[in-house]
Tab-separated table of C-alpha atoms in Angstrom:
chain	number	residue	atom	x	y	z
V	1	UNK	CA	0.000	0.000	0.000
V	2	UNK	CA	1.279	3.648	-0.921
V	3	UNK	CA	1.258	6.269	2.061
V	4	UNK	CA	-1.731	7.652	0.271
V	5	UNK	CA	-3.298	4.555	0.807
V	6	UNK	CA	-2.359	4.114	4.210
V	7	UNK	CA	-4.102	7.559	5.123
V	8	UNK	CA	-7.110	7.036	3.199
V	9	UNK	CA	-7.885	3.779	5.531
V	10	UNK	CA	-6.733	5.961	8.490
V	11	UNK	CA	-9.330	8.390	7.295
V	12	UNK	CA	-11.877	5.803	6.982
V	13	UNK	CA	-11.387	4.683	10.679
V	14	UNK	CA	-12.079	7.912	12.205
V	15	UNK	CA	-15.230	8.528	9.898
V	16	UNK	CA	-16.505	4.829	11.762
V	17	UNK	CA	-15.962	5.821	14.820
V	18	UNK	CA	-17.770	9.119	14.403
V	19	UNK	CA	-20.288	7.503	12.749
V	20	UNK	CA	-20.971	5.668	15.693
V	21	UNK	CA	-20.784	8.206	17.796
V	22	UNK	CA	-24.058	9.404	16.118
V	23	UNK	CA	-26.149	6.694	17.942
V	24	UNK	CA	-24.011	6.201	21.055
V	25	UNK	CA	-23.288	8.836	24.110
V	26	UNK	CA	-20.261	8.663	25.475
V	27	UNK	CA	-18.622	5.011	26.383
V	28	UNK	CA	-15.590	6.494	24.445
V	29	UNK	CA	-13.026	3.547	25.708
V	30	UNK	CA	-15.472	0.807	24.713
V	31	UNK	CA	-16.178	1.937	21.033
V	32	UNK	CA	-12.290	2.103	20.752
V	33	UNK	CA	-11.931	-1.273	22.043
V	34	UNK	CA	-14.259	-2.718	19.737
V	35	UNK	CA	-12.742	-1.093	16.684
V	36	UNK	CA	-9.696	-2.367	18.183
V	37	UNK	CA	-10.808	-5.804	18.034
V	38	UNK	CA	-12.803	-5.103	14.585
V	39	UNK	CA	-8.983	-4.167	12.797
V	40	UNK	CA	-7.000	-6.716	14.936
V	41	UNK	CA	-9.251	-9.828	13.737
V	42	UNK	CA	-10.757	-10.652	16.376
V	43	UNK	CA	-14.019	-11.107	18.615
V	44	UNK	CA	-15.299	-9.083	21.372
V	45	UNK	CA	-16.682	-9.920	24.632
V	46	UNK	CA	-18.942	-7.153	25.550
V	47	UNK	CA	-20.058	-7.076	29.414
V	48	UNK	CA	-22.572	-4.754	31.384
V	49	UNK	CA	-25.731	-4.025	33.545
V	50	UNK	CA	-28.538	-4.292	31.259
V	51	UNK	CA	-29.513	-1.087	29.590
V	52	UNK	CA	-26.296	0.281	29.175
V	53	UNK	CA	-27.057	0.064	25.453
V	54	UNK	CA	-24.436	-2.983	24.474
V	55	UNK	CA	-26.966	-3.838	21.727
V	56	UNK	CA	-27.295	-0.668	20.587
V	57	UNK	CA	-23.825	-0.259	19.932
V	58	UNK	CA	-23.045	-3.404	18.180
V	59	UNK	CA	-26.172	-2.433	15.834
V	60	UNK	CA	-24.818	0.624	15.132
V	61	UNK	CA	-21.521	-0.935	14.015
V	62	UNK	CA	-23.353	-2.915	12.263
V	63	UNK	CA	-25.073	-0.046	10.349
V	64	UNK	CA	-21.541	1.803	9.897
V	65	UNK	CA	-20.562	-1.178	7.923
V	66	UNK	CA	-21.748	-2.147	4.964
V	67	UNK	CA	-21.588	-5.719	5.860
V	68	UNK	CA	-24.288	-8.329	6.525
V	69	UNK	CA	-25.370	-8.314	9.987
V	70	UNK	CA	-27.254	-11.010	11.808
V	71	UNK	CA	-28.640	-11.097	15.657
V	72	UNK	CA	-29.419	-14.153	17.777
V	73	UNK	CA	-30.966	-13.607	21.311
V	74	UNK	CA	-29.595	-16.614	23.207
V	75	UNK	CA	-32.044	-18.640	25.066
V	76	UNK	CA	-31.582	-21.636	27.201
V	77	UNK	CA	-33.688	-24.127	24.133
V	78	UNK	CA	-31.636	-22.822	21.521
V	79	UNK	CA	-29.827	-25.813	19.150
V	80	UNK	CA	-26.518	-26.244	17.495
V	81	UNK	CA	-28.336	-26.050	14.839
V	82	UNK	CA	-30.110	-22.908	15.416
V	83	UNK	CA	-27.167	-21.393	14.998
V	84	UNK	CA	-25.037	-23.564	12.436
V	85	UNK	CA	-27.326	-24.414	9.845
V	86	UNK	CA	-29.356	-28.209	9.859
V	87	UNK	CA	-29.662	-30.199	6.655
V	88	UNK	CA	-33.297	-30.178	4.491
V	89	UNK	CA	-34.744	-33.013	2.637
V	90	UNK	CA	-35.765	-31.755	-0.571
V	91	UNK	CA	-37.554	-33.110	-3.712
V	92	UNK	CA	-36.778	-32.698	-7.332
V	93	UNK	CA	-39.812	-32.395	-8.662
V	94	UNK	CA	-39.100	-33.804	-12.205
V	95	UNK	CA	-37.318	-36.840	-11.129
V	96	UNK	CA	-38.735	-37.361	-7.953
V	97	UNK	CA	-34.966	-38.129	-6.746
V	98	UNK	CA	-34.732	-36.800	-2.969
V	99	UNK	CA	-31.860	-35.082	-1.883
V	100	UNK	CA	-30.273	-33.013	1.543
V	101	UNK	CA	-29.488	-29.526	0.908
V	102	UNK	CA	-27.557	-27.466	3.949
V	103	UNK	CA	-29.504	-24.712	4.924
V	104	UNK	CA	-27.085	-22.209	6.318
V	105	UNK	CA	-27.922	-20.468	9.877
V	106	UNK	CA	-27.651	-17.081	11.151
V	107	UNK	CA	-23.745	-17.844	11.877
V	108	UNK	CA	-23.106	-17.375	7.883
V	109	UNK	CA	-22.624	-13.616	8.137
V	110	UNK	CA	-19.832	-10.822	8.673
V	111	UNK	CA	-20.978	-9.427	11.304
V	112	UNK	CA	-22.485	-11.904	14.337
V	113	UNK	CA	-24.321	-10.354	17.744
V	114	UNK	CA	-24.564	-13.804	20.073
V	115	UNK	CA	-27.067	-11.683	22.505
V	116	UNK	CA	-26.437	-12.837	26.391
V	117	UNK	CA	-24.545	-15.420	25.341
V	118	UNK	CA	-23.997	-17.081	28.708
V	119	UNK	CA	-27.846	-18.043	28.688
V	120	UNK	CA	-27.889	-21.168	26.424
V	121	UNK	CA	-26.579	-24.501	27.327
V	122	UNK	CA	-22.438	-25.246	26.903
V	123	UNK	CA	-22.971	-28.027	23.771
V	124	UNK	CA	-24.797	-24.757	22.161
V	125	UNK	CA	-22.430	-22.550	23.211
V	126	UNK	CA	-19.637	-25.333	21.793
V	127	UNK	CA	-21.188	-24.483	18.440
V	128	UNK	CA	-19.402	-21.370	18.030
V	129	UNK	CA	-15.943	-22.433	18.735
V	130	UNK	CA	-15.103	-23.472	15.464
V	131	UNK	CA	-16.862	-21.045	13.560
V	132	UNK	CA	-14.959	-18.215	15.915
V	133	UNK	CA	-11.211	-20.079	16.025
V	134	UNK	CA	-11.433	-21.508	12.359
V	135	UNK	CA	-13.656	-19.283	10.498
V	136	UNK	CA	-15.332	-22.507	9.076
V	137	UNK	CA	-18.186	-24.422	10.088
V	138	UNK	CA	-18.214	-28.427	9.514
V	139	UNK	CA	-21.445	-30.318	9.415
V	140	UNK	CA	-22.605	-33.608	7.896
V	141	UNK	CA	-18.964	-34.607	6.787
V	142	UNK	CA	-18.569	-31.326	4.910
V	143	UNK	CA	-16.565	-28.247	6.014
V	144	UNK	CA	-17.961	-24.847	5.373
V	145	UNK	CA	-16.079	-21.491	5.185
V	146	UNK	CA	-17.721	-18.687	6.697
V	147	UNK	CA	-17.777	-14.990	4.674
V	148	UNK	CA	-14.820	-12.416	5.180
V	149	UNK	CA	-14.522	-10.725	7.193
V	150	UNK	CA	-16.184	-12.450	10.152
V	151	UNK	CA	-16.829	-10.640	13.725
V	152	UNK	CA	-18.362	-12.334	16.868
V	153	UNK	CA	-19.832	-9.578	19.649
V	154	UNK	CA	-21.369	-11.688	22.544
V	155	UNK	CA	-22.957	-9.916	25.498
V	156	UNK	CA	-23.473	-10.680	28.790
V	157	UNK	CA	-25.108	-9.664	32.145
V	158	UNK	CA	-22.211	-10.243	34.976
V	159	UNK	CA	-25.297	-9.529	37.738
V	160	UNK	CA	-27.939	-11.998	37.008
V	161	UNK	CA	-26.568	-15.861	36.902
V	162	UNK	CA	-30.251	-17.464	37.960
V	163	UNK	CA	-30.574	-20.061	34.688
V	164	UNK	CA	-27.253	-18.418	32.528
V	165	UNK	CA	-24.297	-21.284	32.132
V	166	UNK	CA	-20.827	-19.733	32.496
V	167	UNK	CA	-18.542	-19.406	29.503
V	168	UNK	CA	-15.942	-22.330	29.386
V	169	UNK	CA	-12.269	-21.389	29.407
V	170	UNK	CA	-11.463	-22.335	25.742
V	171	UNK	CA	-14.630	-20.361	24.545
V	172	UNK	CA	-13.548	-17.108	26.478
V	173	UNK	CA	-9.975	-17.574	25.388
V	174	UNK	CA	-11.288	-17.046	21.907
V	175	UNK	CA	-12.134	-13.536	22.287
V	176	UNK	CA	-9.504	-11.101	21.721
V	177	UNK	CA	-11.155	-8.709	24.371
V	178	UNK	CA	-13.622	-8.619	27.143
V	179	UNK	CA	-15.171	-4.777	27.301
V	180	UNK	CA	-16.678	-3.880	30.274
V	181	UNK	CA	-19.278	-1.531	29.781
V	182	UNK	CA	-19.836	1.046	33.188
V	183	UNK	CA	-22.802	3.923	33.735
V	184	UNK	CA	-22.669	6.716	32.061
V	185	UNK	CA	-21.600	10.106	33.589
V	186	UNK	CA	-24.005	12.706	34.912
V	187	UNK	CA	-23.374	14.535	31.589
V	188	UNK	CA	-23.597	11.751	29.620
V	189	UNK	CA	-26.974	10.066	30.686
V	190	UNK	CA	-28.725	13.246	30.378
V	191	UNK	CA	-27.762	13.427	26.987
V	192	UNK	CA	-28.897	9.650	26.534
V	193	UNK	CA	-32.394	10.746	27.511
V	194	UNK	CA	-32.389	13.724	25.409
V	195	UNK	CA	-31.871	11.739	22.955
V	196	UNK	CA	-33.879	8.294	23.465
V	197	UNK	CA	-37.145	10.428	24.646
V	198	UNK	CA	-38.325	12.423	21.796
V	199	UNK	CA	-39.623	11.747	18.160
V	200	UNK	CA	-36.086	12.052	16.506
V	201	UNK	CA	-33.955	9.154	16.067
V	202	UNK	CA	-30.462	9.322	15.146
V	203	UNK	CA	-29.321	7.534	11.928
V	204	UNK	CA	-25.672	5.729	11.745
V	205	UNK	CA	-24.147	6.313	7.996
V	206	UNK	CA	-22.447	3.933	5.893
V	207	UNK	CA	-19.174	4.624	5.784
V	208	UNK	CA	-16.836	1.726	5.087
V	209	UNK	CA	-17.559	-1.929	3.744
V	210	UNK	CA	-15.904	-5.613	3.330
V	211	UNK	CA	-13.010	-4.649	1.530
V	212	UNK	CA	-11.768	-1.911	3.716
V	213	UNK	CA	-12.000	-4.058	6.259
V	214	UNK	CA	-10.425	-6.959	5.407
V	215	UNK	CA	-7.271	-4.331	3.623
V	216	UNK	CA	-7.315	-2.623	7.782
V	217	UNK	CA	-6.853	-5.751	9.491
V	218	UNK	CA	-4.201	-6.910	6.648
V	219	UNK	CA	-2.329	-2.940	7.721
V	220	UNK	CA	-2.544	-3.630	11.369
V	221	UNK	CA	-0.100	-6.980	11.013
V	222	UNK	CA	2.393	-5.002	9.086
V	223	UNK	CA	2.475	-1.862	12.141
V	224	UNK	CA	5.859	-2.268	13.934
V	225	UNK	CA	6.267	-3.231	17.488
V	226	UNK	CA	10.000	-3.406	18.466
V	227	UNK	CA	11.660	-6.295	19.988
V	228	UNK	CA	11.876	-4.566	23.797
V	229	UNK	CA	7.732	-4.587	23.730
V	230	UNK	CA	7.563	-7.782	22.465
V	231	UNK	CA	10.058	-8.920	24.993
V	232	UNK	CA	7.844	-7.213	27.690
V	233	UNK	CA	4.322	-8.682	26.211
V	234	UNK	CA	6.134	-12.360	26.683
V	235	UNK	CA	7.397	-11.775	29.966
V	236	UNK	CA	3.944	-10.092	31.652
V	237	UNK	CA	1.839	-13.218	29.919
V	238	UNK	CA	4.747	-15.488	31.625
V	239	UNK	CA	4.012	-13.778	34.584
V	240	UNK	CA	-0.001	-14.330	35.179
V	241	UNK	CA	1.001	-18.091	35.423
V	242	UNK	CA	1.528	-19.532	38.860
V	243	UNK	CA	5.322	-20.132	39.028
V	244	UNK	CA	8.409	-18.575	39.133
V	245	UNK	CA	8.030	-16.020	36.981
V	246	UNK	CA	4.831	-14.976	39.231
V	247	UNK	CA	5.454	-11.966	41.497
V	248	UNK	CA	5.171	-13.396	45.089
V	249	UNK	CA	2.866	-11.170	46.232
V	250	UNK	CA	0.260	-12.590	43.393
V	251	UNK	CA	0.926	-16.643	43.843
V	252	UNK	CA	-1.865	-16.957	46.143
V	253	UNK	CA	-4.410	-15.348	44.268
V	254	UNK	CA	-3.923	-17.072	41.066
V	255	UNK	CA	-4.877	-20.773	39.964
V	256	UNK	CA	-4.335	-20.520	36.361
V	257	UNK	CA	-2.803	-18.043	34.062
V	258	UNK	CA	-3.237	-16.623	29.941
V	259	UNK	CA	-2.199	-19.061	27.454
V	260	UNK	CA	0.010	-18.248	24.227
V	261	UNK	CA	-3.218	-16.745	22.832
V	262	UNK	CA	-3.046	-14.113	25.366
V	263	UNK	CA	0.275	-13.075	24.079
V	264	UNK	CA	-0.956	-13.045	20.245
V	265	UNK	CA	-3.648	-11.091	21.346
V	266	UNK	CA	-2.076	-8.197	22.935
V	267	UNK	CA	0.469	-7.888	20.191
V	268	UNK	CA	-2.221	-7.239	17.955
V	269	UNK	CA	-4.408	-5.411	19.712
V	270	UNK	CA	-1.298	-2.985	20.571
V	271	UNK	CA	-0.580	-2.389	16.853
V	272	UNK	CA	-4.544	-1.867	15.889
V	273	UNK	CA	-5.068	0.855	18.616
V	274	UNK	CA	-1.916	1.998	17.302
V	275	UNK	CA	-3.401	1.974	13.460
V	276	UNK	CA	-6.580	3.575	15.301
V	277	UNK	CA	-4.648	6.377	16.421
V	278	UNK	CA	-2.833	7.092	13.693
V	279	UNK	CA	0.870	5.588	13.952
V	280	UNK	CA	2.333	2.653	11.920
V	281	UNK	CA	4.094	1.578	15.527
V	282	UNK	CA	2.908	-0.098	18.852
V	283	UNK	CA	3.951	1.921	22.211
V	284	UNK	CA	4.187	1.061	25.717
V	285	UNK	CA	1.287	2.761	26.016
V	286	UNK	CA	-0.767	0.235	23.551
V	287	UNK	CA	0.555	-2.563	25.687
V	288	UNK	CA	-0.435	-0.753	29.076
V	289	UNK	CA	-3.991	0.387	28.009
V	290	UNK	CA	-5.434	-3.191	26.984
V	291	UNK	CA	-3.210	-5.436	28.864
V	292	UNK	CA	-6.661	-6.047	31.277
V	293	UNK	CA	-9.378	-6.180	28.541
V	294	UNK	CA	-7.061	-9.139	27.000
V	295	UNK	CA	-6.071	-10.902	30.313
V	296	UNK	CA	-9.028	-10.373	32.504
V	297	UNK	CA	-11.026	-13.562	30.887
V	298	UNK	CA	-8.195	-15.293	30.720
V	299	UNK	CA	-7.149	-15.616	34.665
V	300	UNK	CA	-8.752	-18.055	36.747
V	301	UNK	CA	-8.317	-16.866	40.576
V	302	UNK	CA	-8.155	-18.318	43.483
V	303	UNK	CA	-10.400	-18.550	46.515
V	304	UNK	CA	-8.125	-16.522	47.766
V	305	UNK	CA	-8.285	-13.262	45.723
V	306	UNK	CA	-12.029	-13.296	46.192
V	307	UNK	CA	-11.492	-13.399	50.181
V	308	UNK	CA	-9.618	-10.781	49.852
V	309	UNK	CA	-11.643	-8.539	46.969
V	310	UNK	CA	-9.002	-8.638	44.426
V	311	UNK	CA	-10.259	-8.475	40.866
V	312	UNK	CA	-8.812	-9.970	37.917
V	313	UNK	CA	-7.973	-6.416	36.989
V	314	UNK	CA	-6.559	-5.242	40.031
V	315	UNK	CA	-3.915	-8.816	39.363
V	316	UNK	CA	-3.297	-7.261	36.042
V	317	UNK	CA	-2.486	-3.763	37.571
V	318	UNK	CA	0.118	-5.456	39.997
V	319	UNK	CA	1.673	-7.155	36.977
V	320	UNK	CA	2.361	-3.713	35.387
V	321	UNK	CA	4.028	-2.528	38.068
V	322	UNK	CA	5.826	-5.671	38.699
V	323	UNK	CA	7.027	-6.346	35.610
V	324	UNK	CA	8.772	-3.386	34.132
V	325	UNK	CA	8.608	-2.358	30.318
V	326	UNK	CA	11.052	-0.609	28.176
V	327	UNK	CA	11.288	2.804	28.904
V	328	UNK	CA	9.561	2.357	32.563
């Protein structure tokens, strides 16, 4: 790509995201974390108090992209196949000859909302792992390849667990980032109902489609990120795993720590918010800023750390301060 075609998808990036800021007040941080994991290639797990507009948001990407863009409301009956697709008998009629035909479900899209995710069963949940890891779908013998590009947003309510089923460890480590989503400032919710109340309704433009996308995400692997960070990016995902690489004063609090994944994942997502900002190369400050949306899914604490009130965030805090990065 020539630089003139480097700014032109810069350009393109900051039209989306003030496209979306047409429909959504506020929640700044999130929006960039979900363009973040938009660019990077990835999936986003999107968690908050219901009414905090989650759906909203992921619509409105939706409508900023001129992609197809499907929505499933999880429920605890829901199928495999609900999501996947299920095979048809059909009937030629001129021969009479019968014949299956795959009838592709709402997973076949670009752009996939799985609404409260964590309220269908795990073998329905299992459905998506493939689909999210592979970007294929096998069924009946047959393998499937899902459209390009192709973006998972799940939601979740971390309050209410009567009848929800708790995301397994492999299915959470598939998602590049888990957004939390907190209230709105005083500011900010008035202007929500200003907004919500009356007979207006805001309208999200069009503003980029399939092929930008797919030539962002193919930008963000070429931004630079210089052998110190990546040093520091293997040695803090080292570091969440009970051991000695552990600092002491976590080893208690932690039962398991991020996989290799992690690691892929914050490389990444460094040099997209990097891209999203306008630089061709990752800073400490990438690293820093969404080292806890990628780990904080990825820890499983101990009994210990909720005795004592410690969040998986607050782990990944002490990790930043234990283990120093270039420059710090």
């Amino acid at each position: 790509m020539t630089e003139a075609d480097i700014e032109a998808q810069l350009s393109k990036l900051t039209d989306l995201r003030a496209a979306i800021g047409q429909a959504i007040v506020g929640q700044a941080a999130v929006v960039e974390q979900l363009l973040i994991g938009l660019i990077a290639g990835g999936h986003c797990l999107l968690e908050g108090v219901p009414g905090l507009g989650k759906t909203l948001l992921v619509r409105s990407l939706g409508e900023a992209l001129h992609l197809d863009f499907r929505r499933v409301q999880f429920t605890p009956d829901l199928m495999p196949s609900d999501i996947l697709g299920t095979e048809l008998l059909e009937e030629d009629h001129g021969t009479g000859k019968r014949h299956f035909r795959f009838q592709q479900g709402p997973v076949f899209t670009n752009l996939l909302l799985a609404d409260e995710l964590n309220r269908t069963p795990p073998k329905t949940q299992a459905a998506l792992l493939e689909a999210m890891q592979e970007r294929t779908v096998s069924y009946g013998g047959t393998t499937y390849t899902l459209p390009k590009p192709f973006f998972v947003l799940a939601t979740q309510n971390p309050i209410e667990q009567a009848g929800t089923y708790p995301l397994p460890e492999a299915q959470l480590d598939r998602f590049l980032l888990h957004v939390r989503l907190d209230y709105p400032s005083e500011a900010e919710e008035r202007d929500i109902l200003a907004a919500t109340t009356g007979s207006g309704f805001a309208t999200v433009p069009r503003v980029m489609d399939g092929e930008d996308v797919l030539a962002i995400q193919a930008l963000v692997r070429d931004v630079h990120l210089s052998p110190d960070l990546l040093d520091w990016i293997t040695r803090l995902v080292r570091a969440t795993r009970p051991g000695a690489s552990m600092p002491e004063t976590l080893r208690s609090y932690v039962r398991w720590g991020a996989g290799p994944r992690a690691g892929q994942s914050l490389v990444l997502a460094a040099k997209a918010r990097a891209l999203l900002q306008g630089r061709l190369a990752a800073t400490r400050e990438d690293v820093a800023a969404l080292a806890a949306p990628v780990l904080r899914h990825r820890l499983i604490l101990a009994f210990a750390a909720e005795a004592d009130g410690v969040s998986p965030d607050a782990v990944v805090d002490r990790l930043l301060a234990a283990v120093r990065g270039p420059g710090a």
